[in-house]
PDB file of C-alpha atoms (C1' of nucleotides) in Angstrom:
ATOM      1  CA  MET A   1     -38.207   4.578 -47.860  1.00 38.00           C
ATOM      2  CA  THR A   2     -34.983   3.784 -46.189  1.00 39.00           C
ATOM      3  CA  ASN A   3     -33.634   3.419 -42.727  1.00 43.00           C
ATOM      4  CA  ARG A   4     -30.077   3.801 -43.909  1.00 44.00           C
ATOM      5  CA  THR A   5     -28.242   6.621 -42.271  1.00 47.00           C
ATOM      6  CA  GLN A   6     -25.924   9.156 -43.743  1.00 45.00           C
ATOM      7  CA  PHE A   7     -23.222   7.212 -41.993  1.00 48.00           C
ATOM      8  CA  GLU A   8     -24.112   3.981 -43.740  1.00 47.00           C
ATOM      9  CA  ARG A   9     -24.344   5.561 -47.161  1.00 46.00           C
ATOM     10  CA  GLU A  10     -20.915   7.050 -46.747  1.00 46.00           C
ATOM     11  CA  ARG A  11     -19.513   3.711 -45.739  1.00 48.00           C
ATOM     12  CA  GLU A  12     -20.934   2.074 -48.789  1.00 46.00           C
ATOM     13  CA  ARG A  13     -19.443   4.644 -51.110  1.00 44.00           C
ATOM     14  CA  GLU A  14     -16.056   4.299 -49.528  1.00 45.00           C
ATOM     15  CA  GLY A  15     -15.996   0.533 -49.168  1.00 47.00           C
ATOM     16  CA  GLU A  16     -15.350  -1.515 -46.067  1.00 51.00           C
ATOM     17  CA  THR A  17     -13.778   0.470 -43.295  1.00 61.00           C
ATOM     18  CA  THR A  18     -12.893  -0.169 -39.694  1.00 66.00           C
ATOM     19  CA  LEU A  19     -13.106   1.805 -36.526  1.00 67.00           C
ATOM     20  CA  SER A  20      -9.388   2.365 -36.687  1.00 68.00           C
ATOM     21  CA  THR A  21      -9.402   3.551 -40.261  1.00 68.00           C
ATOM     22  CA  LEU A  22     -12.336   5.779 -39.397  1.00 62.00           C
ATOM     23  CA  LEU A  23     -10.335   7.112 -36.536  1.00 62.00           C
ATOM     24  CA  ARG A  24      -7.387   7.756 -38.809  1.00 57.00           C
ATOM     25  CA  ARG A  25      -9.683   9.676 -41.096  1.00 53.00           C
ATOM     26  CA  GLY A  26     -11.300  11.419 -38.191  1.00 53.00           C
ATOM     27  CA  GLU A  27     -14.818  10.252 -39.036  1.00 56.00           C
ATOM     28  CA  MET A  28     -15.702   8.017 -36.172  1.00 58.00           C
ATOM     29  CA  PHE A  29     -16.107  10.849 -33.715  1.00 57.00           C
ATOM     30  CA  ASP A  30     -19.593  11.257 -34.954  1.00 61.00           C
ATOM     31  CA  THR A  31     -21.680  10.613 -31.887  1.00 58.00           C
ATOM     32  CA  ASN A  32     -24.175   8.956 -34.195  1.00 63.00           C
ATOM     33  CA  CYS A  33     -21.669   6.304 -35.160  1.00 79.00           C
ATOM     34  CA  PRO A  34     -23.831   3.211 -34.675  1.00 85.00           C
ATOM     35  CA  GLY A  35     -20.865   1.082 -33.715  1.00 88.00           C
ATOM     36  CA  ARG A  36     -20.435   3.017 -30.467  1.00 88.00           C
ATOM     37  CA  GLU A  37     -23.908   2.038 -29.359  1.00 91.00           C
ATOM     38  CA  ILE A  38     -23.316  -1.602 -30.254  1.00 94.00           C
ATOM     39  CA  LEU A  39     -20.032  -1.623 -28.378  1.00 93.00           C
ATOM     40  CA  LYS A  40     -21.811  -0.148 -25.404  1.00 93.00           C
ATOM     41  CA  HIS A  41     -24.509  -2.805 -25.442  1.00 96.00           C
ATOM     42  CA  LEU A  42     -22.040  -5.634 -25.926  1.00 96.00           C
ATOM     43  CA  THR A  43     -19.762  -4.540 -23.102  1.00 94.00           C
ATOM     44  CA  SER A  44     -22.431  -3.311 -20.734  1.00 94.00           C
ATOM     45  CA  ARG A  45     -22.375  -4.491 -17.175  1.00 91.00           C
ATOM     46  CA  TRP A  46     -24.950  -7.235 -17.616  1.00 94.00           C
ATOM     47  CA  GLY A  47     -24.632  -7.637 -21.373  1.00 96.00           C
ATOM     48  CA  VAL A  48     -21.246  -9.331 -21.043  1.00 94.00           C
ATOM     49  CA  LEU A  49     -22.603 -11.786 -18.520  1.00 94.00           C
ATOM     50  CA  VAL A  50     -25.748 -12.559 -20.486  1.00 96.00           C
ATOM     51  CA  LEU A  51     -23.793 -13.168 -23.677  1.00 96.00           C
ATOM     52  CA  ILE A  52     -21.288 -15.473 -22.032  1.00 94.00           C
ATOM     53  CA  ALA A  53     -24.038 -17.358 -20.252  1.00 95.00           C
ATOM     54  CA  LEU A  54     -25.979 -17.835 -23.485  1.00 97.00           C
ATOM     55  CA  LEU A  55     -22.822 -18.935 -25.234  1.00 95.00           C
ATOM     56  CA  GLU A  56     -22.792 -21.987 -23.010  1.00 94.00           C
ATOM     57  CA  ASP A  57     -26.422 -22.812 -23.402  1.00 97.00           C
ATOM     58  CA  ASP A  58     -29.882 -21.427 -23.947  1.00 98.00           C
ATOM     59  CA  HIS A  59     -31.490 -20.172 -20.772  1.00 97.00           C
ATOM     60  CA  ARG A  60     -34.888 -19.165 -19.614  1.00 97.00           C
ATOM     61  CA  PHE A  61     -35.390 -15.889 -17.779  1.00 97.00           C
ATOM     62  CA  SER A  62     -35.212 -17.205 -14.253  1.00 96.00           C
ATOM     63  CA  ASP A  63     -32.187 -19.368 -15.068  1.00 96.00           C
ATOM     64  CA  LEU A  64     -30.313 -16.316 -16.235  1.00 96.00           C
ATOM     65  CA  ARG A  65     -31.429 -14.428 -13.181  1.00 94.00           C
ATOM     66  CA  ARG A  66     -30.078 -17.131 -10.894  1.00 92.00           C
ATOM     67  CA  LYS A  67     -26.901 -17.631 -12.883  1.00 91.00           C
ATOM     68  CA  ILE A  68     -26.088 -13.952 -13.064  1.00 91.00           C
ATOM     69  CA  GLY A  69     -26.126 -13.146  -9.409  1.00 86.00           C
ATOM     70  CA  GLY A  70     -26.753  -9.561  -8.472  1.00 89.00           C
ATOM     71  CA  VAL A  71     -28.828  -8.651 -11.478  1.00 94.00           C
ATOM     72  CA  SER A  72     -32.282  -7.259 -10.835  1.00 94.00           C
ATOM     73  CA  GLU A  73     -35.263  -8.374 -12.879  1.00 96.00           C
ATOM     74  CA  LYS A  74     -35.458  -4.912 -14.298  1.00 96.00           C
ATOM     75  CA  MET A  75     -31.871  -4.827 -15.513  1.00 96.00           C
ATOM     76  CA  LEU A  76     -31.956  -8.365 -16.859  1.00 97.00           C
ATOM     77  CA  SER A  77     -35.136  -7.627 -18.737  1.00 97.00           C
ATOM     78  CA  GLN A  78     -33.720  -4.382 -20.071  1.00 97.00           C
ATOM     79  CA  THR A  79     -30.443  -5.996 -21.110  1.00 97.00           C
ATOM     80  CA  LEU A  80     -32.231  -8.818 -22.898  1.00 98.00           C
ATOM     81  CA  GLN A  81     -34.484  -6.393 -24.712  1.00 97.00           C
ATOM     82  CA  THR A  82     -31.537  -4.336 -25.885  1.00 96.00           C
ATOM     83  CA  LEU A  83     -29.623  -7.367 -27.120  1.00 97.00           C
ATOM     84  CA  GLU A  84     -32.744  -8.683 -28.791  1.00 97.00           C
ATOM     85  CA  ALA A  85     -33.333  -5.355 -30.519  1.00 95.00           C
ATOM     86  CA  ASP A  86     -29.735  -5.469 -31.735  1.00 96.00           C
ATOM     87  CA  GLY A  87     -30.410  -8.900 -33.177  1.00 96.00           C
ATOM     88  CA  PHE A  88     -27.942 -10.700 -30.924  1.00 97.00           C
ATOM     89  CA  VAL A  89     -30.461 -12.546 -28.802  1.00 97.00           C
ATOM     90  CA  LYS A  90     -33.569 -14.460 -29.787  1.00 97.00           C
ATOM     91  CA  ARG A  91     -36.523 -14.660 -27.464  1.00 97.00           C
ATOM     92  CA  PHE A  92     -38.958 -17.532 -27.652  1.00 97.00           C
ATOM     93  CA  SER A  93     -42.065 -17.393 -25.556  1.00 97.00           C
ATOM     94  CA  HIS A  94     -43.656 -20.799 -25.136  1.00 96.00           C
ATOM     95  CA  PRO A  95     -47.437 -20.566 -25.261  1.00 95.00           C
ATOM     96  CA  VAL A  96     -47.914 -22.241 -21.921  1.00 95.00           C
ATOM     97  CA  VAL A  97     -49.036 -21.355 -18.474  1.00 93.00           C
ATOM     98  CA  PRO A  98     -47.199 -20.670 -16.329  1.00 94.00           C
ATOM     99  CA  PRO A  99     -45.157 -18.623 -18.816  1.00 96.00           C
ATOM    100  CA  ARG A 100     -41.911 -20.001 -20.113  1.00 97.00           C
ATOM    101  CA  VAL A 101     -39.508 -17.932 -22.172  1.00 98.00           C
ATOM    102  CA  ASP A 102     -36.260 -19.184 -23.639  1.00 98.00           C
ATOM    103  CA  TYR A 103     -33.395 -16.978 -24.685  1.00 98.00           C
ATOM    104  CA  SER A 104     -30.737 -17.997 -27.170  1.00 98.00           C
ATOM    105  CA  LEU A 105     -28.093 -16.379 -29.315  1.00 98.00           C
ATOM    106  CA  THR A 106     -28.684 -15.649 -32.977  1.00 97.00           C
ATOM    107  CA  PRO A 107     -25.859 -16.601 -35.365  1.00 97.00           C
ATOM    108  CA  ILE A 108     -24.411 -13.094 -35.272  1.00 97.00           C
ATOM    109  CA  GLY A 109     -25.063 -12.951 -31.559  1.00 97.00           C
ATOM    110  CA  ARG A 110     -22.928 -16.046 -31.170  1.00 97.00           C
ATOM    111  CA  GLU A 111     -20.121 -14.412 -33.112  1.00 97.00           C
ATOM    112  CA  ALA A 112     -20.394 -11.280 -31.008  1.00 97.00           C
ATOM    113  CA  ALA A 113     -20.501 -13.278 -27.799  1.00 97.00           C
ATOM    114  CA  MET A 114     -17.356 -15.154 -28.770  1.00 96.00           C
ATOM    115  CA  LYS A 115     -15.593 -11.854 -29.382  1.00 96.00           C
ATOM    116  CA  VAL A 116     -16.756 -10.590 -26.031  1.00 95.00           C
ATOM    117  CA  ARG A 117     -15.615 -13.729 -24.291  1.00 93.00           C
ATOM    118  CA  GLU A 118     -12.297 -13.606 -26.105  1.00 93.00           C
ATOM    119  CA  PHE A 119     -11.755 -10.100 -24.843  1.00 94.00           C
ATOM    120  CA  ALA A 120     -12.884 -10.932 -21.338  1.00 92.00           C
ATOM    121  CA  ASP A 121     -10.627 -13.964 -21.346  1.00 91.00           C
ATOM    122  CA  TRP A 122      -7.648 -11.858 -22.353  1.00 94.00           C
ATOM    123  CA  ILE A 123      -8.269  -9.656 -19.355  1.00 93.00           C
ATOM    124  CA  GLU A 124      -8.621 -12.576 -16.973  1.00 89.00           C
ATOM    125  CA  ILE A 125      -5.540 -14.306 -18.322  1.00 90.00           C
ATOM    126  CA  ASN A 126      -3.543 -11.115 -17.907  1.00 93.00           C
ATOM    127  CA  ILE A 127      -5.130  -9.857 -14.724  1.00 91.00           C
ATOM    128  CA  GLY A 128      -2.008 -10.757 -12.792  1.00 91.00           C
ATOM    129  CA  ARG A 129       0.254  -8.722 -15.026  1.00 93.00           C
ATOM    130  CA  ILE A 130      -2.231  -5.883 -15.024  1.00 94.00           C
ATOM    131  CA  MET A 131      -2.600  -5.736 -11.259  1.00 92.00           C
ATOM    132  CA  ASN A 132       1.138  -5.931 -10.973  1.00 88.00           C
ATOM    133  CA  GLY A 133       1.571  -3.046 -13.406  1.00 86.00           C
ATOM    134  CA  LYS A 134      -0.937  -0.995 -11.438  1.00 82.00           C
ATOM    135  CA  ARG A 135       1.119  -1.200  -8.295  1.00 65.00           C
ATOM    136  CA  VAL A 136       4.274  -0.245 -10.174  1.00 69.00           C
ATOM    137  CA  ALA A 137       2.513   2.653 -11.836  1.00 61.00           C
ATOM    138  CA  GLU A 138       1.274   3.911  -8.504  1.00 56.00           C
ATOM    139  CA  ALA A 139       4.673   3.658  -6.853  1.00 53.00           C
TER     140      ALA A 139
ATOM    141  CA  MET B   1       1.600  -6.189   4.177  1.00 38.00           C
ATOM    142  CA  THR B   2      -0.109  -7.174   1.020  1.00 39.00           C
ATOM    143  CA  ASN B   3      -2.358  -5.616  -1.525  1.00 44.00           C
ATOM    144  CA  ARG B   4      -3.512  -8.955  -2.812  1.00 44.00           C
ATOM    145  CA  THR B   5      -7.216  -9.469  -2.620  1.00 47.00           C
ATOM    146  CA  GLN B   6      -9.167 -12.488  -1.580  1.00 45.00           C
ATOM    147  CA  PHE B   7      -9.974 -12.849  -5.242  1.00 48.00           C
ATOM    148  CA  GLU B   8      -6.322 -12.996  -6.216  1.00 46.00           C
ATOM    149  CA  ARG B   9      -5.397 -15.493  -3.556  1.00 45.00           C
ATOM    150  CA  GLU B  10      -8.169 -17.795  -4.691  1.00 45.00           C
ATOM    151  CA  ARG B  11      -7.011 -17.528  -8.261  1.00 47.00           C
ATOM    152  CA  GLU B  12      -3.489 -18.480  -7.293  1.00 45.00           C
ATOM    153  CA  ARG B  13      -4.642 -21.541  -5.442  1.00 42.00           C
ATOM    154  CA  GLU B  14      -6.749 -22.661  -8.339  1.00 44.00           C
ATOM    155  CA  GLY B  15      -4.353 -21.891 -11.155  1.00 46.00           C
ATOM    156  CA  GLU B  16      -4.983 -19.843 -14.255  1.00 51.00           C
ATOM    157  CA  THR B  17      -8.644 -19.306 -14.976  1.00 59.00           C
ATOM    158  CA  THR B  18     -10.647 -17.290 -17.425  1.00 62.00           C
ATOM    159  CA  LEU B  19     -13.759 -15.190 -17.180  1.00 62.00           C
ATOM    160  CA  SER B  20     -15.721 -17.912 -18.886  1.00 64.00           C
ATOM    161  CA  THR B  21     -14.484 -20.641 -16.604  1.00 65.00           C
ATOM    162  CA  LEU B  22     -15.186 -18.358 -13.676  1.00 58.00           C
ATOM    163  CA  LEU B  23     -18.651 -17.855 -15.049  1.00 59.00           C
ATOM    164  CA  ARG B  24     -19.141 -21.582 -15.401  1.00 55.00           C
ATOM    165  CA  ARG B  25     -18.139 -21.923 -11.784  1.00 51.00           C
ATOM    166  CA  GLY B  26     -20.294 -18.983 -10.825  1.00 50.00           C
ATOM    167  CA  GLU B  27     -17.469 -16.998  -9.313  1.00 54.00           C
ATOM    168  CA  MET B  28     -17.194 -14.016 -11.574  1.00 58.00           C
ATOM    169  CA  PHE B  29     -20.365 -12.445 -10.332  1.00 57.00           C
ATOM    170  CA  ASP B  30     -18.393 -11.028  -7.514  1.00 62.00           C
ATOM    171  CA  THR B  31     -18.714  -7.299  -7.969  1.00 59.00           C
ATOM    172  CA  ASN B  32     -15.157  -7.049  -6.713  1.00 65.00           C
ATOM    173  CA  CYS B  33     -13.874  -9.053  -9.659  1.00 80.00           C
ATOM    174  CA  PRO B  34     -11.068  -6.752 -10.813  1.00 86.00           C
ATOM    175  CA  GLY B  35     -11.488  -7.786 -14.426  1.00 89.00           C
ATOM    176  CA  ARG B  36     -14.869  -6.099 -14.605  1.00 88.00           C
ATOM    177  CA  GLU B  37     -13.303  -2.764 -13.738  1.00 92.00           C
ATOM    178  CA  ILE B  38     -10.561  -3.212 -16.313  1.00 94.00           C
ATOM    179  CA  LEU B  39     -13.083  -4.128 -18.978  1.00 93.00           C
ATOM    180  CA  LYS B  40     -15.037  -1.041 -18.092  1.00 93.00           C
ATOM    181  CA  HIS B  41     -11.999   1.211 -18.395  1.00 96.00           C
ATOM    182  CA  LEU B  42     -10.886  -0.379 -21.654  1.00 96.00           C
ATOM    183  CA  THR B  43     -14.283  -0.105 -23.303  1.00 94.00           C
ATOM    184  CA  SER B  44     -15.310   3.225 -21.852  1.00 94.00           C
ATOM    185  CA  ARG B  45     -16.591   5.885 -24.167  1.00 92.00           C
ATOM    186  CA  TRP B  46     -13.308   7.776 -24.445  1.00 95.00           C
ATOM    187  CA  GLY B  47     -10.999   4.960 -23.426  1.00 96.00           C
ATOM    188  CA  VAL B  48     -11.525   3.126 -26.698  1.00 95.00           C
ATOM    189  CA  LEU B  49     -10.713   6.236 -28.682  1.00 95.00           C
ATOM    190  CA  VAL B  50      -7.649   7.117 -26.633  1.00 96.00           C
ATOM    191  CA  LEU B  51      -6.237   3.610 -26.917  1.00 97.00           C
ATOM    192  CA  ILE B  52      -6.727   3.412 -30.659  1.00 95.00           C
ATOM    193  CA  ALA B  53      -5.259   6.867 -31.126  1.00 95.00           C
ATOM    194  CA  LEU B  54      -2.205   5.975 -29.062  1.00 97.00           C
ATOM    195  CA  LEU B  55      -1.837   2.742 -30.972  1.00 95.00           C
ATOM    196  CA  GLU B  56      -1.059   4.778 -34.053  1.00 94.00           C
ATOM    197  CA  ASP B  57       1.335   7.130 -32.392  1.00 96.00           C
ATOM    198  CA  ASP B  58       2.231   8.896 -29.192  1.00 98.00           C
ATOM    199  CA  HIS B  59       0.253  12.061 -28.647  1.00 97.00           C
ATOM    200  CA  ARG B  60       0.393  15.072 -26.421  1.00 97.00           C
ATOM    201  CA  PHE B  61      -2.690  16.179 -24.531  1.00 97.00           C
ATOM    202  CA  SER B  62      -3.903  18.791 -26.978  1.00 96.00           C
ATOM    203  CA  ASP B  63      -3.295  16.468 -29.923  1.00 96.00           C
ATOM    204  CA  LEU B  64      -5.533  13.865 -28.376  1.00 96.00           C
ATOM    205  CA  ARG B  65      -8.109  16.501 -27.606  1.00 95.00           C
ATOM    206  CA  ARG B  66      -8.157  17.632 -31.219  1.00 93.00           C
ATOM    207  CA  LYS B  67      -8.072  14.119 -32.624  1.00 92.00           C
ATOM    208  CA  ILE B  68     -10.853  12.848 -30.400  1.00 91.00           C
ATOM    209  CA  GLY B  69     -13.471  15.393 -31.237  1.00 85.00           C
ATOM    210  CA  GLY B  70     -16.202  15.886 -28.716  1.00 89.00           C
ATOM    211  CA  VAL B  71     -14.184  14.997 -25.665  1.00 94.00           C
ATOM    212  CA  SER B  72     -13.995  17.609 -22.940  1.00 95.00           C
ATOM    213  CA  GLU B  73     -10.722  18.393 -21.222  1.00 96.00           C
ATOM    214  CA  LYS B  74     -12.149  16.963 -18.072  1.00 97.00           C
ATOM    215  CA  MET B  75     -13.110  13.634 -19.566  1.00 97.00           C
ATOM    216  CA  LEU B  76      -9.882  13.290 -21.518  1.00 98.00           C
ATOM    217  CA  SER B  77      -7.877  14.019 -18.410  1.00 98.00           C
ATOM    218  CA  GLN B  78      -9.942  11.588 -16.371  1.00 98.00           C
ATOM    219  CA  THR B  79      -9.705   8.853 -18.998  1.00 98.00           C
ATOM    220  CA  LEU B  80      -5.949   9.259 -19.276  1.00 98.00           C
ATOM    221  CA  GLN B  81      -5.549   9.134 -15.516  1.00 97.00           C
ATOM    222  CA  THR B  82      -7.578   5.955 -15.281  1.00 97.00           C
ATOM    223  CA  LEU B  83      -5.646   4.241 -18.057  1.00 97.00           C
ATOM    224  CA  GLU B  84      -2.398   5.421 -16.536  1.00 97.00           C
ATOM    225  CA  ALA B  85      -3.401   4.060 -13.135  1.00 96.00           C
ATOM    226  CA  ASP B  86      -4.207   0.734 -14.803  1.00 96.00           C
ATOM    227  CA  GLY B  87      -0.733   0.725 -16.276  1.00 97.00           C
ATOM    228  CA  PHE B  88      -1.898   0.919 -19.876  1.00 98.00           C
ATOM    229  CA  VAL B  89      -0.755   4.442 -20.580  1.00 98.00           C
ATOM    230  CA  LYS B  90       2.496   6.176 -19.782  1.00 97.00           C
ATOM    231  CA  ARG B  91       2.583   9.889 -19.122  1.00 98.00           C
ATOM    232  CA  PHE B  92       5.732  11.881 -19.703  1.00 98.00           C
ATOM    233  CA  SER B  93       5.804  15.482 -18.628  1.00 97.00           C
ATOM    234  CA  HIS B  94       8.591  17.417 -20.306  1.00 97.00           C
ATOM    235  CA  PRO B  95      10.188  19.877 -17.900  1.00 96.00           C
ATOM    236  CA  VAL B  96       9.613  22.862 -20.133  1.00 95.00           C
ATOM    237  CA  VAL B  97       7.509  25.945 -20.234  1.00 94.00           C
ATOM    238  CA  PRO B  98       4.988  26.100 -21.677  1.00 94.00           C
ATOM    239  CA  PRO B  99       4.142  22.608 -20.421  1.00 96.00           C
ATOM    240  CA  ARG B 100       4.368  19.669 -22.756  1.00 97.00           C
ATOM    241  CA  VAL B 101       3.090  16.225 -21.863  1.00 98.00           C
ATOM    242  CA  ASP B 102       3.345  13.155 -24.021  1.00 98.00           C
ATOM    243  CA  TYR B 103       1.171  10.079 -23.689  1.00 98.00           C
ATOM    244  CA  SER B 104       2.138   6.665 -24.964  1.00 98.00           C
ATOM    245  CA  LEU B 105       1.107   3.056 -24.485  1.00 98.00           C
ATOM    246  CA  THR B 106       2.989   0.746 -22.172  1.00 97.00           C
ATOM    247  CA  PRO B 107       3.762  -2.743 -23.521  1.00 97.00           C
ATOM    248  CA  ILE B 108       0.682  -4.231 -21.899  1.00 97.00           C
ATOM    249  CA  GLY B 109      -1.272  -1.162 -22.883  1.00 98.00           C
ATOM    250  CA  ARG B 110      -0.345  -1.856 -26.472  1.00 98.00           C
ATOM    251  CA  GLU B 111      -1.595  -5.417 -26.155  1.00 98.00           C
ATOM    252  CA  ALA B 112      -4.818  -4.233 -24.587  1.00 97.00           C
ATOM    253  CA  ALA B 113      -5.270  -1.558 -27.230  1.00 97.00           C
ATOM    254  CA  MET B 114      -4.853  -4.112 -29.986  1.00 96.00           C
ATOM    255  CA  LYS B 115      -7.545  -6.255 -28.396  1.00 96.00           C
ATOM    256  CA  VAL B 116      -9.819  -3.251 -28.135  1.00 95.00           C
ATOM    257  CA  ARG B 117      -9.195  -2.306 -31.730  1.00 93.00           C
ATOM    258  CA  GLU B 118      -9.777  -5.873 -32.837  1.00 94.00           C
ATOM    259  CA  PHE B 119     -13.125  -5.867 -31.102  1.00 94.00           C
ATOM    260  CA  ALA B 120     -14.062  -2.453 -32.415  1.00 92.00           C
ATOM    261  CA  ASP B 121     -13.034  -3.519 -35.892  1.00 91.00           C
ATOM    262  CA  TRP B 122     -15.231  -6.587 -35.706  1.00 94.00           C
ATOM    263  CA  ILE B 123     -18.174  -4.343 -34.944  1.00 93.00           C
ATOM    264  CA  GLU B 124     -17.390  -1.946 -37.756  1.00 88.00           C
ATOM    265  CA  ILE B 125     -16.826  -4.741 -40.260  1.00 90.00           C
ATOM    266  CA  ASN B 126     -20.128  -6.299 -39.292  1.00 93.00           C
ATOM    267  CA  ILE B 127     -22.123  -3.151 -38.757  1.00 90.00           C
ATOM    268  CA  GLY B 128     -23.998  -3.744 -41.981  1.00 91.00           C
ATOM    269  CA  ARG B 129     -25.113  -7.213 -40.933  1.00 93.00           C
ATOM    270  CA  ILE B 130     -25.941  -5.939 -37.474  1.00 94.00           C
ATOM    271  CA  MET B 131     -28.067  -3.032 -38.648  1.00 91.00           C
ATOM    272  CA  ASN B 132     -29.755  -5.362 -41.068  1.00 88.00           C
ATOM    273  CA  GLY B 133     -30.506  -7.840 -38.304  1.00 86.00           C
ATOM    274  CA  LYS B 134     -31.947  -5.056 -36.193  1.00 82.00           C
ATOM    275  CA  ARG B 135     -34.517  -4.206 -38.795  1.00 65.00           C
ATOM    276  CA  VAL B 136     -35.506  -7.839 -39.160  1.00 68.00           C
ATOM    277  CA  ALA B 137     -35.770  -8.216 -35.421  1.00 60.00           C
ATOM    278  CA  GLU B 138     -37.955  -5.149 -35.168  1.00 56.00           C
ATOM    279  CA  ALA B 139     -40.273  -6.216 -37.961  1.00 51.00           C
TER     280      ALA B 139
ATOM    281  C1'  DC C   1     -43.061 -17.618 -14.216  1.00 60.79           C
ATOM    282  C1'  DA C   2     -41.812 -13.599 -16.529  1.00 60.79           C
ATOM    283  C1'  DG C   3     -42.062  -9.734 -16.536  1.00 60.79           C
ATOM    284  C1'  DT C   4     -43.940  -4.059 -15.855  1.00 60.79           C
ATOM    285  C1'  DA C   5     -44.501   0.236 -13.346  1.00 60.79           C
ATOM    286  C1'  DT C   6     -42.935   3.589 -10.178  1.00 60.79           C
ATOM    287  C1'  DC C   7     -39.993   5.955  -7.481  1.00 60.79           C
ATOM    288  C1'  DC C   8     -35.567   7.116  -5.977  1.00 60.79           C
ATOM    289  C1'  DT C   9     -30.471   7.469  -5.535  1.00 60.79           C
ATOM    290  C1'  DC C  10     -26.111   8.301  -6.941  1.00 60.79           C
ATOM    291  C1'  DA C  11     -22.496   7.877 -10.470  1.00 60.79           C
ATOM    292  C1'  DT C  12     -21.138   9.740 -14.967  1.00 60.79           C
ATOM    293  C1'  DT C  13     -20.841  13.481 -17.979  1.00 60.79           C
ATOM    294  C1'  DG C  14     -20.688  18.136 -19.638  1.00 60.79           C
ATOM    295  C1'  DA C  15     -20.195  23.282 -19.535  1.00 60.79           C
ATOM    296  C1'  DT C  16     -17.886  26.949 -17.635  1.00 60.79           C
ATOM    297  C1'  DA C  17     -14.418  29.236 -15.320  1.00 60.79           C
ATOM    298  C1'  DC C  18     -10.019  29.373 -13.419  1.00 60.79           C
ATOM    299  C1'  DT C  19      -4.623  28.171 -12.597  1.00 60.79           C
ATOM    300  C1'  DG C  20       0.489  26.898 -12.624  1.00 60.79           C
TER     301       DG C  20
ATOM    302  C1'  DC D   1      -0.219  24.208 -22.701  1.00 60.79           C
ATOM    303  C1'  DA D   2      -2.158  21.096 -19.639  1.00 60.79           C
ATOM    304  C1'  DG D   3      -4.734  20.718 -16.783  1.00 60.79           C
ATOM    305  C1'  DT D   4      -8.201  21.447 -11.978  1.00 60.79           C
ATOM    306  C1'  DA D   5     -12.534  23.160  -9.648  1.00 60.79           C
ATOM    307  C1'  DT D   6     -17.239  23.672  -9.507  1.00 60.79           C
ATOM    308  C1'  DC D   7     -21.855  23.081 -10.521  1.00 60.79           C
ATOM    309  C1'  DA D   8     -25.745  21.514 -13.318  1.00 60.79           C
ATOM    310  C1'  DA D   9     -27.877  17.922 -16.172  1.00 60.79           C
ATOM    311  C1'  DT D  10     -28.432  13.314 -17.447  1.00 60.79           C
ATOM    312  C1'  DG D  11     -28.943   8.606 -17.035  1.00 60.79           C
ATOM    313  C1'  DA D  12     -27.869   4.114 -15.300  1.00 60.79           C
ATOM    314  C1'  DG D  13     -29.143   1.232 -11.832  1.00 60.79           C
ATOM    315  C1'  DG D  14     -31.723  -0.561  -7.713  1.00 60.79           C
ATOM    316  C1'  DA D  15     -35.925  -1.424  -4.316  1.00 60.79           C
ATOM    317  C1'  DT D  16     -40.418  -2.387  -4.135  1.00 60.79           C
ATOM    318  C1'  DA D  17     -44.885  -3.438  -5.537  1.00 60.79           C
ATOM    319  C1'  DC D  18     -47.874  -5.171  -8.839  1.00 60.79           C
ATOM    320  C1'  DT D  19     -49.794  -8.107 -13.165  1.00 60.79           C
ATOM    321  C1'  DG D  20     -51.063 -11.524 -17.042  1.00 60.79           C
TER     322       DG D  20
END
DNA sequence: CAGTATCCTCATTGATACTG
DNA sequence: CAGTATCAATGAGGATACTG
């Protein structure tokens, strides 16, 4: 019994490939490409914020909720569940009452979060140039 | 008359900052944070594909449509317009009939596209580890 | 505290048809 | 060829109320 997809088996046969090489070969347009889903989760509205917050420190649910202003309990919960299912976030529920749950990054989650932050930082560092280019482009 | 936002004026007063420093200071949760929009455009479903395709070479509309299988004319058009408005993509309409329009990356668009590809590549390179972690997490 | 459940709204996407 | 217009379907996201 295997959970490996057709996609994965093909990758193994062909050796390590990247999104860009897949694109060059025209294979990555498969909607089932798992990387697209991961990218979506990692760059989702609240996913970015959760990852960057957890990169600084572990947080419990209500800490994240306070830190990430504007997020509803529903969306925070949903985002955390998705990232946990992807293996990026680890959830630890302390067996106490009242409930206390801590969220932290897994090793790969930390790597992913650093990539996300790197990308987000690039945008922030260049936001001036970008906004400037927008005005020129519109003129 | 100015198009500068409150956000931009604050940034200027405070010097260069990054998303992560903004997060630490709790400022980036502003829904009006322009960086969030840019991130969204850059990592959008078709935006990623368009940027990577244009990183290889300039393309005309129908070439992109063929290359990026599964994209509708509407979504391709919309994606290109958004990226053009952001100043990442340059549109050149040849004054001929039948129409011919070429799309290319601007200098900053090229930088952005390389960042996007770098991120996408990280995911593809690590997709094996990620999928493996998922199974463990689910068990 | 740390969520779930339900309902609802509106933005995104897609299919189809049409145009300069 | 390179799009736009229109409408239908889908889904993300939010408000509120409730629970272990």
